[in-house]
Amino acid sequence: MIHFNVPPFFGDEFEYMKKAVDNHKICGDGEFTDKCNKWFENSLKAKKVLLTTSGSAALEMAALLCGLQDGDEVILPSYTFSSTANAFVLAGARLVFVDVRPDTMNIDENKIEQAITDKTKVIVAVHYAGVACEMDRIMDIASRHNLKVVEDAAQAVTSMYKGRFLGTIGDFGCLSFHETKNFSMGEGGAIIINDESYNLKAEIIREKGTNRSQFYRGQVAKYNWMDYGSSYLPSDLNAAYLWGQLQHADEMQENRMSSWERYLKAFKSLEKAGIIELPFIPEECVHNAHMFYIKCKDIDTRTRYINFMRENDILCVFHYVPLHSAPAGVKYGRFDGTDEYTTKESDRLVRLPLYYKLKEEDQNKVIDKTLEFFGLRNA
Ligand SMILES: *Cc1c(COP(=O)(O)O)cnc(C)c1O
């Protein structure tokens, strides 16, 4: 069986987890959490990074930091994971869904401005498949309308746009280290805070509404309940696992990228023949090989393709029923303008197995069976 995903594991994760146990510090904000925060601050050239219990938790923190009032509106794509939307619903906002661009599946920057009302407070840029949204345009719209920008960079850890790392461009960036993402800690994530004036508030929200972080730094004599908050800091055991992964960051990235490039090359003939479409990477974007997808002609072809692959012991998946057509999407939001591409394009998209150390022979089988299905085996 060729799995769709195998979580990354390098071998020294346990050694660091043992160290956390030996430190007698397995709760949050121990040695390894601190090391990981700093690793991301240095690697992504970010001012402030805080590990969280998940990408969803990072999004919830970002939504709380945006200071939304009941009835405020948040603009986001409908083609995204439920967590992107949940965070803002929990913060009391109404969702305004905007169509995606068919080439990148990212929010269409040309359809954002028409969705803005007096109530709009935030634009959420989801960098689908680790490929950047058109950030210059989005930041320009946000500054003209005085809106905050939250980057959902859950899939885009170490990806870039015009030389800047994703998550460091908007007001807040949210990363995920779920087992399906490039780096993993089981469940986990991080929030990037790009405006220093939010640092203290972020620490308080993350530490159950207390200023314990200041207390640990010796800045206050005792800690106190300062404001609303929750427990958004992960166990140092999970951070130790992540730290083990970060030691192999280049190796992981090169390995994923070479699999990604092999798929692209292998399927060029299918694309040329007009049978499928392949991912598009705009010139100003450097992606992180998070995902390889193809687009079939229509949903019926996709269903037959997925079934054919499964009969051959290969697991390919689709995802994201557009949120605006889901029960909660209907309840909490509206779609602005017409759904020109969101439903049509998501119906055609299918993801192929891609993970650190996908074996060459397994990838060859995925490629051969795909060519066979589409009738170009010997082309
Ligand atoms: C994975 C993902 C999330 C959620 O991350 P978790 O760590 O699983 O909570 C949010 N948004 C997008 C786009 C994702 O892909």
Short mmCIF file of C-alpha atoms and ligand atoms in Angstrom, two decimals, residues 54-57 59 80-81 83-84 126 152 154-155 176-178 181 187-188 320, ligand 1:
data_model
loop_
_atom_site.label_atom_id
_atom_site.label_comp_id
_atom_site.label_asym_id
_atom_site.label_seq_id
_atom_site.Cartn_x
_atom_site.Cartn_y
_atom_site.Cartn_z
CA SER A 54 -1.79 23.47 16.71
CA GLY A 55 -2.15 25.56 13.59
CA SER A 56 -5.78 25.98 14.60
CA ALA A 57 -4.68 27.38 17.99
CA LEU A 59 -5.26 31.01 14.09
CA THR A 80 -9.65 26.24 2.86
CA PHE A 81 -9.62 24.06 5.95
CA SER A 83 -9.80 25.89 11.09
CA THR A 84 -9.24 29.07 9.09
CA VAL A 126 -4.36 31.21 2.97
CA ASP A 152 -2.69 31.14 7.21
CA ALA A 154 -0.11 26.29 7.83
CA GLN A 155 1.04 24.63 4.61
CA SER A 176 1.11 24.12 11.47
CA PHE A 177 3.21 21.15 12.53
CA HIS A 178 0.45 18.58 12.23
CA LYS A 181 2.70 19.03 7.26
CA GLU A 187 -0.10 18.19 16.82
CA GLY A 188 1.36 21.67 16.97
CA TYR A 320 -12.00 20.91 1.17
C1 LIG B 1 -3.37 22.10 8.50
C2 LIG B 1 -4.07 23.38 8.30
C3 LIG B 1 -4.61 24.12 9.37
C4 LIG B 1 -4.73 23.60 10.76
O1 LIG B 1 -3.58 23.17 11.36
P1 LIG B 1 -3.66 22.15 12.59
O2 LIG B 1 -2.26 22.15 13.08
O3 LIG B 1 -4.09 20.83 12.05
O4 LIG B 1 -4.61 22.69 13.58
C5 LIG B 1 -5.17 25.36 9.10
N1 LIG B 1 -5.20 25.85 7.86
C6 LIG B 1 -4.72 25.17 6.81
C7 LIG B 1 -4.78 25.79 5.45
C8 LIG B 1 -4.15 23.91 6.99
O5 LIG B 1 -3.70 23.24 5.93
#
